[in-house]
Structure formats: C-alpha cells, structure tokens
Amino acid sequence: MYLFLDVANVHDQFVEGSSSATYEVFNPATDESVGKINCARETEVDAAVAAARAAFEPWAATPAAKRAALLNKFADLIDANNAELVKAEVKAMGQPATVAGGFIVPATAQTFRYYAGWADKIEGQAFPAEGDRLNIVQYEPIGVCAGIGPWNVTISTLSWKVAPALAAGNTVLYKTSEKSPFSVLVLARLVKEAGFPAGVFNIISGDGVTGALLASHMDIDKISFTGSGPSGRKIIDAAAKSNMKKVTLELGGKSPSLVFEDADIESALTGNSQGFLFNSSQVCIAASRLFVQKSIADKFIDGLKARFQSLDGAVGDPNSPNTFIGPLADKAQLERVLGYIETGKSEAKLLVGGERKGDKGSFVQPTIFLNPARDARIYKEEIFGPVLSVLTFETEEEAVKLANDTSYGLSATVYTGNTARAIRVASKIKAGTVGVNAPFLPSMGSPFGGYKQSGSGRELGKEGLMAYLQAKSISISLAG
C-alpha cells in the first residue's frame, strides 16, 4: 500500500501534503499510469527540516554503537523486503528485476552495513605540544543534511548519502526522484520499522521545485546532489545565496574506454557491450566513448557489432529473467535519446541499432555510431542511453588525449595486457575513477566522484564519511 501513498514521511509520521501539486508516474515498459506522488512544498519542507533540527543534538549524542545497530537493522529490513523493492523499481523505471534484485537492493543494504561499521571509528587527532600548548582535533557532525537523488539507481544512491550522514551523527532529509519514487517510499516505511528516533531520517516526495526549496533552505547545513550538470549548478547557486551550506555533487559523465592492441579481446568486448548497456546505459559512469587501437579496430568493431545485435534480443519486459536491457526511464528520456540518435545519423556512420524498439514502452535498440567528429553532439554530450560512439587511435599518447577530450571526468576504462601501461595511462586520465580490464565498479571502501564538470566531493569509503564531519581544532594551555 505504501507504493501509492501521496505523502511525505516527516517526523516519524506519514503526513499528507498540503500542496495540490502532484506528479504522475508511468510504467516505462507499458506506458500505463502506476500512481501519483505528492510534491512537497514549503510547508512540508519546513516541517521536515524542523523535525531534523530538533532531532540533531540527541542523535549526535547517541552512542555510536546504538547508531550502528539501527543502521544494521535497517540493512536487514532492506534485504528482507527485496521483493517489494524490486517491484517498485520495475514499476517506476523499468529496471530489470534481475538487476534490481541481484545488484541494486543488496548493494543498498551493504552500504548501510559498511557505514554502521564506521560509526564507532571516528577518531580525533593530537599533535605534539608547542611550548605550553597541546593541540587536538575532533570531528563533529555537520547538522541537518539534505540529499537529492537520481532516478536511475534510486535506493543505491540514497544509501551513499544517508548511511554516512547518519553514522557520523547527522540527521537527514532525503527527497525522492519524482520519476522513480516508489522504492524510496518503501524505505520510508522501513525507517519506522527499524526504530530510528523521530526526525532523524526524513523522506519527502517531490519534484524540482521541492529540490530548490532544500537547496535554498536557511536551516539545512549540507546538501548532496546526484544528477545533471545544469541542476548541479542551480544547487551551488542556491546554496551560496542562502546560508553557504556545504555541497557535494555527483554529476554527469562522458566516459572513455580505451582498448589497446594487447588487450584481452573477449574481456574488452564484454565490458563495452554488457558493461556499457547495464541499466540501459542509464548510468553516469557508462563508457559512451570507445577508442580502439587502429591495428585491431576492424576485428574488434565487427565483434562489438555482433554483441550489440545479440543483446538487442535481450531488450524487453523488465520482469522477465531473460531481459538484460529494460526500457528507458520515461517518455521524456525516450524522446531525448531518440533525438540524439537522429542527430547522430547526420554526424557519424550508424553501425547498428538506431531505432525505437516496438511501439509500446520506452525501448530503444542498442546503438553504435562510428567516427563522429570531435565536435559532434553524440561525441560531446551525455546521452544517458544505449548510444555508443566508436573511434580509433594509433598511439598511447593519442589515446590519452582523446580520453581527456571532454568537459567531464567521472570515469574511464583501460584495456591492456601491459600492467605498466595500465598504470601509466590510468594516471594520465583526468577522471575520478578508472577501471582496468573491466568497467569501474563502485566499491564500499573506495571514494567515488569526478574531476572537472563531473562534480565535487566524494562519496563512499572513508572520504564519504568525512564529507559529513567537520574538524574542530582545540588548543589547550598546559601552563600551571
């Protein structure tokens, strides 16, 4: 029943929004309406922030072991409700059930467990006395933290923001994506079941207007946002014009994949087909620019074409265990991707795909374009769909130059049998994450984030925890 509530979860209660603003959600596999969400406005946002503020000091003073126990209990509830969460993801954004149930939901639970383990390991520092002074540093929670997540890996991204914030002693207000809200509203019920104190973990539903209210709110101390570059700029602007709240941004990508002539060809083909097409390529780190060394280009591209043609048969009903590629998130995303494909047909050679698949739902054929110009839109702009641009290179230096020929810097992949080359090239690529001989896969212990216009700050790992703490230096006089 919670999948269709037009509510916000504020102060440990489900409350109906006072605004008449709603957002209708459609199943992208069937085009059928599957429910409406209420879009929180100023009244609901203020109530949620007030609840979080009232809960902050008691939560920060809660023993770390108790905070950890609640995070672990919440993780257990996520695992126990895997089936319901999968249904919510399939219904709202068409994510294949095998992906949601086998990867997204377990990863979400694991993130909460990981940061539960950090709750009692937040250390201070002490420095040698200088004269009659002893200097120490302690790390304190920031306060009320807001999170705004994307629609593509909905609950997984929530965990990256909420788990470290709660472990560090902050209180949280999280806004669902209006496109895929239902799984987060399931989590809202689990927050209550887990026993979090009122006001510690608040969830509201809403749209861009709701997000703007969070970014500009004078009593929110930090905001973390995952989404598009233009929206990220608005977040920064609103944060600066309000109370100069701290900001973490994980924005877009146009990631490169480099395949050298000494690479394991089968691994490279798999990574640049199945790896790229994971979640219908609606992943910020998807390597949508592929560069192949010229000496192996013809053979490799033939193999890649065959892989894409085979995977075209795995596009379909996200509930089917045989489906690897589901629909795009909604009609707007379908139209956006098809628009890029039509533009690409005049910018490059279409190798495979290039059409909508079927006349129902937001399905698109896996698509490859060859040799677009470096000023082509399909080469430069993030498409967020199954559209791959393939070019060739001759030397290592040229490959690195092409990889860095972008305003983004989120991720990259290097395929080579030469370990020294792998390390050398990875160190020269201007990206926050690099995979070697396989696409980069986020890991609990490793920081995740981008260079250049792909964002600022880091999530995951110890860095993800420290992003929700602030250092306080204390100087103690030792004079008698």
CSV table of C-alpha atoms in Angstrom, one decimal, residues 169-344:
chain,number,residue,atom,x,y,z
A,169,GLY,CA,25.7,11.7,13.8
A,170,ASN,CA,23.8,14.0,11.4
A,171,THR,CA,20.1,14.0,10.8
A,172,VAL,CA,18.9,13.7,7.2
A,173,LEU,CA,16.1,14.9,4.9
A,174,TYR,CA,16.0,12.9,1.6
A,175,LYS,CA,14.0,13.8,-1.5
A,176,THR,CA,12.9,11.1,-3.8
A,177,SER,CA,13.2,11.4,-7.6
A,178,GLU,CA,9.7,12.2,-9.0
A,179,LYS,CA,10.4,9.7,-11.8
A,180,SER,CA,11.1,6.7,-9.6
A,181,PRO,CA,9.8,7.4,-6.1
A,182,PHE,CA,8.2,4.2,-5.0
A,183,SER,CA,11.2,2.2,-3.8
A,184,VAL,CA,12.2,5.2,-1.6
A,185,LEU,CA,8.7,5.3,-0.1
A,186,VAL,CA,9.0,1.7,0.7
A,187,LEU,CA,12.2,2.6,2.6
A,188,ALA,CA,10.2,5.3,4.4
A,189,ARG,CA,8.1,2.5,5.9
A,190,LEU,CA,11.2,0.6,6.9
A,191,VAL,CA,12.7,3.7,8.6
A,192,LYS,CA,9.8,3.5,11.0
A,193,GLU,CA,10.1,-0.3,11.4
A,194,ALA,CA,13.8,0.0,12.2
A,195,GLY,CA,13.1,2.3,15.1
A,196,PHE,CA,15.0,5.4,14.1
A,197,PRO,CA,14.1,8.2,16.5
A,198,ALA,CA,11.6,10.7,15.2
A,199,GLY,CA,13.2,13.3,12.9
A,200,VAL,CA,16.5,11.5,12.3
A,201,PHE,CA,15.7,10.1,8.9
A,202,ASN,CA,13.1,12.0,7.0
A,203,ILE,CA,11.9,11.3,3.4
A,204,ILE,CA,9.8,13.5,1.3
A,205,SER,CA,8.5,13.1,-2.3
A,206,GLY,CA,8.7,16.0,-4.7
A,207,ASP,CA,10.0,17.5,-7.9
A,208,GLY,CA,12.5,20.1,-8.9
A,209,VAL,CA,10.6,22.8,-7.0
A,210,THR,CA,11.0,20.7,-3.9
A,211,GLY,CA,14.7,20.3,-4.5
A,212,ALA,CA,15.1,24.0,-4.9
A,213,LEU,CA,13.5,24.6,-1.6
A,214,LEU,CA,16.0,22.3,0.0
A,215,ALA,CA,19.0,23.9,-1.7
A,216,SER,CA,17.9,27.4,-0.6
A,217,HIS,CA,16.8,26.5,2.9
A,218,MET,CA,18.4,28.5,5.6
A,219,ASP,CA,18.4,25.7,8.2
A,220,ILE,CA,20.0,22.9,6.1
A,221,ASP,CA,23.7,22.7,6.8
A,222,LYS,CA,24.7,20.4,3.9
A,223,ILE,CA,23.2,19.2,0.7
A,224,SER,CA,24.4,16.3,-1.5
A,225,PHE,CA,23.0,16.0,-5.1
A,226,THR,CA,23.3,13.4,-7.8
A,227,GLY,CA,22.0,14.4,-11.2
A,228,SER,CA,22.6,16.6,-14.2
A,229,GLY,CA,25.2,19.4,-14.6
A,230,PRO,CA,22.6,22.2,-15.1
A,231,SER,CA,20.8,21.1,-11.9
A,232,GLY,CA,24.0,20.9,-10.0
A,233,ARG,CA,24.8,24.5,-10.9
A,234,LYS,CA,21.4,25.6,-9.6
A,235,ILE,CA,22.2,23.7,-6.3
A,236,ILE,CA,25.5,25.5,-5.9
A,237,ASP,CA,23.9,28.9,-6.7
A,238,ALA,CA,21.1,28.4,-4.2
A,239,ALA,CA,23.5,27.1,-1.5
A,240,ALA,CA,25.7,30.2,-2.0
A,241,LYS,CA,22.8,32.6,-1.9
A,242,SER,CA,21.2,31.1,1.2
A,243,ASN,CA,23.4,30.1,4.1
A,244,MET,CA,26.6,28.9,2.3
A,245,LYS,CA,25.7,25.3,3.1
A,246,LYS,CA,28.2,22.6,2.2
A,247,VAL,CA,27.7,20.9,-1.1
A,248,THR,CA,28.6,17.6,-2.6
A,249,LEU,CA,27.8,17.0,-6.3
A,250,GLU,CA,28.0,13.9,-8.4
A,251,LEU,CA,27.1,15.0,-11.9
A,252,GLY,CA,27.3,13.6,-15.4
A,253,GLY,CA,29.9,11.8,-17.4
A,254,LYS,CA,31.0,11.1,-21.0
A,255,SER,CA,33.4,8.4,-20.0
A,256,PRO,CA,36.1,6.9,-22.3
A,257,SER,CA,37.0,3.3,-22.8
A,258,LEU,CA,40.5,2.6,-24.3
A,259,VAL,CA,41.2,-0.8,-26.0
A,260,PHE,CA,44.9,-1.4,-26.8
A,261,GLU,CA,46.1,-4.0,-29.2
A,262,ASP,CA,47.4,-6.2,-26.4
A,263,ALA,CA,44.1,-6.3,-24.6
A,264,ASP,CA,42.2,-9.5,-23.9
A,265,ILE,CA,39.7,-9.0,-26.7
A,266,GLU,CA,36.9,-11.1,-25.1
A,267,SER,CA,37.0,-9.1,-21.9
A,268,ALA,CA,37.0,-5.8,-23.8
A,269,LEU,CA,34.1,-6.9,-25.9
A,270,THR,CA,32.1,-7.9,-22.8
A,271,GLY,CA,32.9,-4.7,-21.0
A,272,ASN,CA,32.0,-2.5,-23.9
A,273,SER,CA,28.7,-4.3,-24.6
A,274,GLN,CA,27.2,-5.8,-21.5
A,275,GLY,CA,29.1,-3.5,-19.3
A,276,PHE,CA,28.1,-0.4,-21.2
A,277,LEU,CA,24.5,-1.5,-21.7
A,278,PHE,CA,23.9,-2.2,-18.0
A,279,ASN,CA,20.7,-0.5,-16.8
A,280,SER,CA,20.0,0.6,-20.4
A,281,SER,CA,23.2,2.7,-20.2
A,282,GLN,CA,21.4,5.0,-17.8
A,283,VAL,CA,24.5,5.0,-15.6
A,284,CYS,CA,26.7,8.1,-15.0
A,285,ILE,CA,29.9,6.1,-15.5
A,286,ALA,CA,28.8,4.3,-18.7
A,287,ALA,CA,31.7,4.5,-21.1
A,288,SER,CA,29.9,6.0,-24.1
A,289,ARG,CA,33.1,6.9,-26.0
A,290,LEU,CA,35.1,3.9,-27.1
A,291,PHE,CA,38.6,4.3,-28.6
A,292,VAL,CA,40.1,1.2,-30.2
A,293,GLN,CA,43.7,0.9,-31.4
A,294,LYS,CA,43.7,1.0,-35.2
A,295,SER,CA,45.7,-2.2,-35.6
A,296,ILE,CA,42.8,-4.3,-34.1
A,297,ALA,CA,39.9,-1.9,-34.9
A,298,ASP,CA,38.2,-3.8,-37.8
A,299,LYS,CA,38.1,-7.1,-36.0
A,300,PHE,CA,37.1,-5.6,-32.7
A,301,ILE,CA,34.3,-3.5,-34.2
A,302,ASP,CA,32.9,-6.5,-36.0
A,303,GLY,CA,32.8,-8.4,-32.8
A,304,LEU,CA,31.2,-5.5,-31.0
A,305,LYS,CA,28.5,-5.2,-33.6
A,306,ALA,CA,27.7,-8.9,-33.2
A,307,ARG,CA,27.5,-8.4,-29.4
A,308,PHE,CA,25.1,-5.5,-29.8
A,309,GLN,CA,22.9,-7.4,-32.3
A,310,SER,CA,22.7,-10.3,-29.9
A,311,LEU,CA,21.8,-8.0,-26.9
A,312,ASP,CA,19.1,-6.4,-29.0
A,313,GLY,CA,17.3,-9.7,-28.4
A,314,ALA,CA,17.6,-9.2,-24.6
A,315,VAL,CA,15.6,-5.9,-24.7
A,316,GLY,CA,12.2,-6.3,-23.3
A,317,ASP,CA,9.9,-6.9,-20.3
A,318,PRO,CA,11.9,-6.0,-17.1
A,319,ASN,CA,10.0,-8.7,-15.2
A,320,SER,CA,11.4,-11.4,-17.5
A,321,PRO,CA,14.6,-13.3,-16.2
A,322,ASN,CA,15.8,-13.2,-19.8
A,323,THR,CA,15.8,-9.5,-20.1
A,324,PHE,CA,19.1,-7.7,-19.7
A,325,ILE,CA,18.1,-4.3,-21.2
A,326,GLY,CA,14.8,-2.7,-20.0
A,327,PRO,CA,13.2,0.5,-21.2
A,328,LEU,CA,14.4,4.0,-20.7
A,329,ALA,CA,13.0,5.7,-17.6
A,330,ASP,CA,10.1,7.5,-19.2
A,331,LYS,CA,8.8,9.1,-22.4
A,332,ALA,CA,10.9,12.2,-21.9
A,333,GLN,CA,14.1,10.2,-21.7
A,334,LEU,CA,13.0,8.2,-24.8
A,335,GLU,CA,12.4,11.3,-26.8
A,336,ARG,CA,15.8,12.7,-25.6
A,337,VAL,CA,17.7,9.6,-26.6
A,338,LEU,CA,15.9,9.2,-30.0
A,339,GLY,CA,16.7,12.9,-30.6
A,340,TYR,CA,20.4,12.2,-30.1
A,341,ILE,CA,20.2,9.2,-32.4
A,342,GLU,CA,18.6,11.2,-35.2
A,343,THR,CA,21.3,13.9,-34.8
A,344,GLY,CA,23.9,11.2,-34.8
